[in-house]
XYZ file of C-alpha atoms in Angstrom:
323
model
C -39.247 -101.540 -121.234
C -42.107 -103.142 -119.292
C -45.417 -103.304 -121.155
C -48.145 -101.197 -119.604
C -50.804 -103.251 -117.790
C -54.348 -102.457 -118.834
C -57.470 -103.180 -116.755
C -58.556 -106.811 -116.955
C -62.105 -107.113 -118.309
C -63.058 -110.816 -118.124
C -66.443 -110.553 -119.844
C -64.870 -109.315 -123.082
C -63.748 -112.937 -123.440
C -61.489 -112.223 -126.417
C -64.137 -110.383 -128.415
C -61.784 -107.432 -128.858
C -59.557 -109.586 -131.091
C -62.091 -108.981 -133.876
C -61.364 -105.247 -133.720
C -57.616 -105.754 -133.588
C -58.007 -107.520 -136.926
C -59.624 -104.326 -138.220
C -56.476 -102.374 -137.328
C -57.176 -101.058 -133.807
C -54.432 -101.434 -131.225
C -55.028 -103.667 -128.186
C -56.033 -100.856 -125.831
C -58.450 -99.148 -128.211
C -59.905 -102.448 -129.434
C -60.752 -103.410 -125.845
C -62.247 -99.981 -125.176
C -64.377 -99.951 -128.323
C -65.616 -103.456 -127.550
C -66.619 -102.356 -124.051
C -68.383 -99.255 -125.380
C -70.237 -101.008 -128.212
C -71.472 -103.760 -125.884
C -72.726 -101.495 -123.104
C -73.551 -98.018 -124.401
C -72.424 -97.047 -127.902
C -71.302 -93.699 -126.448
C -68.466 -92.514 -124.220
C -66.750 -89.431 -122.866
C -63.064 -88.706 -123.195
C -62.902 -88.414 -119.410
C -64.218 -91.998 -119.101
C -61.497 -93.310 -121.396
C -58.841 -91.338 -119.479
C -60.108 -92.618 -116.128
C -60.256 -96.220 -117.331
C -56.695 -96.220 -118.654
C -55.292 -93.664 -116.176
C -53.983 -91.497 -118.971
C -54.294 -87.885 -120.110
C -57.376 -86.835 -122.057
C -55.283 -85.970 -125.099
C -54.787 -89.735 -125.517
C -58.560 -90.116 -125.667
C -58.721 -87.294 -128.197
C -56.395 -89.229 -130.468
C -58.788 -92.191 -130.462
C -61.788 -89.947 -131.090
C -59.951 -88.198 -133.938
C -59.192 -91.520 -135.577
C -62.809 -92.659 -135.213
C -64.149 -89.455 -136.723
C -61.608 -89.500 -139.568
C -62.700 -93.046 -140.388
C -66.371 -91.975 -140.351
C -66.831 -94.510 -137.549
C -68.217 -92.111 -134.936
C -69.759 -88.706 -134.280
C -68.142 -86.374 -131.741
C -70.193 -83.486 -130.373
C -69.846 -81.063 -127.434
C -72.508 -81.616 -124.784
C -71.766 -78.673 -122.490
C -71.472 -75.732 -124.903
C -71.867 -73.233 -122.065
C -68.424 -74.237 -120.760
C -66.562 -72.947 -123.832
C -63.234 -74.650 -124.490
C -63.714 -76.820 -121.410
C -66.793 -78.429 -122.951
C -66.923 -82.204 -122.634
C -67.540 -84.152 -125.833
C -69.718 -87.171 -126.372
C -68.397 -89.707 -128.875
C -71.048 -91.942 -130.447
C -69.639 -95.021 -132.193
C -71.888 -95.665 -135.191
C -69.832 -97.687 -137.705
C -71.682 -100.827 -138.760
C -68.430 -102.763 -139.514
C -67.292 -102.386 -135.895
C -70.547 -103.744 -134.504
C -70.694 -106.436 -137.196
C -67.201 -107.639 -136.282
C -68.358 -107.980 -132.675
C -71.439 -109.953 -133.716
C -73.864 -107.258 -132.516
C -74.623 -105.495 -135.787
C -78.278 -104.820 -134.968
C -77.879 -103.548 -131.396
C -79.657 -100.241 -130.831
C -76.538 -98.568 -129.459
C -75.634 -97.568 -133.035
C -78.735 -95.419 -133.451
C -79.314 -91.765 -132.641
C -81.168 -91.329 -129.345
C -82.603 -88.668 -127.063
C -80.231 -86.829 -124.669
C -81.827 -88.561 -121.686
C -81.219 -92.017 -123.156
C -77.644 -91.150 -124.168
C -76.879 -90.023 -120.627
C -78.447 -93.192 -119.283
C -76.074 -95.196 -121.462
C -73.138 -93.099 -120.248
C -74.135 -93.881 -116.662
C -74.348 -97.582 -117.477
C -70.877 -97.532 -119.013
C -69.506 -95.550 -116.068
C -70.588 -98.210 -113.583
C -69.252 -101.040 -115.741
C -65.795 -99.466 -116.127
C -65.659 -98.870 -112.371
C -66.514 -102.562 -111.771
C -64.808 -104.358 -114.692
C -64.389 -107.701 -112.931
C -68.084 -108.352 -112.326
C -69.465 -111.183 -114.517
C -71.307 -108.882 -116.914
C -73.807 -110.293 -119.410
C -73.653 -107.634 -122.137
C -75.891 -109.083 -124.863
C -79.503 -110.225 -124.933
C -78.398 -113.745 -125.890
C -76.000 -113.950 -122.925
C -78.633 -112.751 -120.466
C -81.235 -115.205 -121.752
C -78.711 -118.050 -121.861
C -77.484 -117.387 -118.325
C -80.884 -117.236 -116.664
C -82.477 -120.098 -118.583
C -79.337 -122.082 -117.733
C -80.235 -121.548 -114.075
C -83.626 -123.098 -114.767
C -85.609 -119.865 -115.145
C -88.417 -120.310 -117.739
C -88.529 -117.840 -120.633
C -91.917 -116.377 -119.593
C -90.299 -115.188 -116.341
C -87.746 -113.023 -118.173
C -88.462 -109.315 -118.850
C -89.738 -109.106 -122.417
C -91.306 -106.703 -124.888
C -93.246 -107.498 -128.048
C -92.496 -105.431 -131.152
C -94.622 -105.427 -134.285
C -92.835 -106.806 -137.319
C -93.555 -106.795 -141.038
C -94.383 -110.510 -140.938
C -94.907 -111.384 -137.263
C -94.367 -109.828 -133.820
C -90.852 -110.086 -132.371
C -90.191 -110.808 -128.706
C -87.143 -109.055 -127.268
C -85.801 -109.908 -123.825
C -84.215 -107.288 -121.528
C -85.138 -104.627 -124.089
C -84.157 -101.668 -121.873
C -80.457 -102.625 -122.295
C -79.342 -101.848 -118.733
C -76.279 -103.728 -117.398
C -76.727 -107.072 -115.656
C -74.031 -109.230 -114.046
C -74.627 -112.714 -112.782
C -73.233 -116.068 -111.745
C -74.695 -119.084 -109.918
C -74.729 -117.316 -106.527
C -75.903 -113.771 -107.231
C -77.175 -111.349 -109.848
C -76.650 -107.588 -110.040
C -79.132 -105.397 -111.934
C -78.140 -101.802 -112.724
C -80.793 -99.082 -112.962
C -79.371 -95.864 -114.421
C -81.018 -92.559 -113.495
C -80.173 -89.662 -115.805
C -83.382 -87.674 -115.236
C -86.065 -87.304 -112.577
C -88.505 -89.085 -114.895
C -86.430 -92.245 -114.622
C -86.891 -92.200 -110.847
C -90.641 -92.274 -111.438
C -90.381 -95.222 -113.851
C -88.455 -97.359 -111.353
C -91.650 -99.117 -110.250
C -92.475 -100.228 -113.792
C -88.914 -101.479 -114.346
C -89.207 -103.452 -111.128
C -92.517 -104.970 -112.221
C -90.962 -106.239 -115.441
C -88.237 -108.019 -113.443
C -90.433 -109.266 -110.593
C -90.986 -112.788 -111.907
C -87.283 -113.236 -112.676
C -86.165 -111.939 -109.285
C -88.655 -114.146 -107.448
C -87.492 -117.210 -109.373
C -83.822 -116.414 -108.726
C -84.347 -115.919 -105.017
C -86.406 -119.082 -104.641
C -83.510 -120.922 -106.288
C -80.988 -119.523 -103.795
C -79.500 -116.805 -106.049
C -79.224 -113.410 -104.316
C -80.608 -110.372 -106.179
C -78.846 -107.016 -105.835
C -80.033 -103.767 -107.466
C -77.682 -100.827 -108.046
C -79.060 -97.366 -108.809
C -76.506 -95.243 -110.676
C -77.290 -91.526 -110.525
C -75.771 -88.160 -111.358
C -76.576 -86.489 -108.017
C -76.615 -87.400 -104.343
C -80.222 -86.179 -104.102
C -81.324 -88.615 -106.798
C -79.402 -91.374 -105.028
C -81.210 -90.675 -101.748
C -84.594 -90.482 -103.443
C -84.275 -93.744 -105.308
C -82.569 -95.427 -102.360
C -85.719 -94.926 -100.266
C -87.770 -96.668 -102.937
C -85.349 -99.578 -103.257
C -85.222 -100.058 -99.480
C -88.931 -100.947 -99.563
C -88.209 -103.783 -101.975
C -85.829 -105.617 -99.627
C -87.350 -108.585 -97.857
C -87.523 -112.370 -97.611
C -88.062 -114.376 -100.802
C -91.730 -114.925 -101.659
C -93.043 -118.399 -101.002
C -93.424 -120.614 -104.045
C -97.017 -121.072 -105.183
C -98.427 -124.278 -106.622
C -100.421 -123.201 -109.660
C -102.743 -125.185 -111.872
C -102.183 -124.986 -115.657
C -105.091 -122.524 -115.900
C -103.670 -120.342 -113.125
C -100.244 -120.372 -114.756
C -101.830 -119.250 -118.031
C -103.601 -116.479 -116.149
C -100.355 -115.266 -114.553
C -98.528 -115.396 -117.900
C -101.260 -113.303 -119.538
C -101.104 -110.757 -116.736
C -97.331 -110.474 -117.177
C -97.667 -110.017 -120.950
C -100.365 -107.378 -120.466
C -98.132 -105.423 -118.065
C -95.116 -105.601 -120.350
C -96.951 -104.632 -123.547
C -99.572 -102.371 -121.914
C -102.104 -104.274 -124.039
C -104.849 -104.881 -121.491
C -107.094 -106.534 -124.081
C -105.044 -109.666 -123.470
C -107.087 -110.001 -120.276
C -110.449 -109.935 -122.077
C -110.601 -113.741 -122.115
C -110.498 -113.632 -118.297
C -113.333 -111.117 -118.148
C -111.265 -107.928 -118.264
C -108.927 -106.164 -115.848
C -111.282 -106.094 -112.842
C -112.263 -109.745 -113.163
C -108.614 -110.733 -113.597
C -107.671 -108.905 -110.384
C -110.360 -110.892 -108.513
C -109.034 -114.163 -109.941
C -105.492 -113.317 -108.827
C -106.732 -112.402 -105.344
C -108.493 -115.753 -105.160
C -105.289 -117.604 -106.050
C -103.385 -115.679 -103.386
C -105.994 -116.423 -100.711
C -105.954 -120.109 -101.616
C -102.205 -120.187 -101.089
C -102.522 -118.587 -97.701
C -100.689 -115.356 -98.407
C -100.713 -112.363 -100.668
C -97.970 -111.626 -103.141
C -95.449 -109.018 -101.971
C -96.393 -105.392 -102.656
C -93.992 -104.759 -105.489
C -90.726 -106.403 -106.460
C -88.692 -108.293 -103.875
C -84.877 -108.166 -103.729
C -82.139 -109.053 -101.264
C -80.003 -105.905 -101.236
C -79.517 -102.585 -102.997
C -76.925 -99.851 -103.271
C -76.571 -96.441 -104.908
C -73.642 -95.080 -106.905
C -73.133 -91.420 -107.826
C -71.198 -91.133 -111.095
C -69.101 -88.061 -110.359
C -67.749 -87.896 -113.914
C -71.340 -87.277 -115.062
C -72.435 -84.927 -112.285
C -74.340 -81.774 -113.380
C -71.392 -79.541 -112.515
C -69.281 -81.593 -114.934
C -71.585 -81.907 -117.937
C -75.122 -80.791 -118.680
C -77.985 -82.200 -120.646
C -78.594 -80.281 -123.897
């Protein structure tokens, strides 16, 4: 009998072997690794689509997870009766620990909107398994700094700690794929609110995208949505971001410090950082002066090479509903 061929997922890079040692078969170990890295949650229909099998096969995996107290399984469309889809949330610390991602936030309970956003992220990844995905914070930071991008240009958030603040990079946990020639950034849209926050997400990536494009690496943004209307709406916004790479600016050490402080203030929403420059209004004047000196203004908003939209039909409103 010929062994069944499963989808090749290069970025797992053998990580699923750690789960096989815990007793999971090859197929389920690969699936759980994929889920834990990208979302922490999955639908039975996603498993069935990925492996081209019946959903009862997915139910067997979910049953084993629940029996082992490794996951929670809850209906998310109760109005559909027996046809209700179920959301499986993998929560077992030993599984994440074996994968070396014990403290990733995917283990934690989250709002329905965030859970659906993670489902959308996973849906795009399983539909494009051969892209060079960078699933962890360490891999994202390592990849981009390896291309010569300085740490201050990476999206970052500062969290208060018991002893000292902690800086986290790419804190939103949306999928990113990249190699030396191009980078793909996924923006998942589960609710209308997330369409409105696109601009802020773009601002946090602006310095990184500009640096990539100046270095000859193409930047592509994918908006993954649940409806065609959302895809059209966000597509119009992304179209305005497409344009030529911004010209490199020669900055003095003081100007670089100014720009770094502005970036930190935007990311943390702590505008008091700008007090040493005279406040928000005075800082804006300083930035305008730098732009005039360099002969051009910065682009109005983020700048990318291309964009696309992807409607996740498995997550469309007529398939499942938000609680």
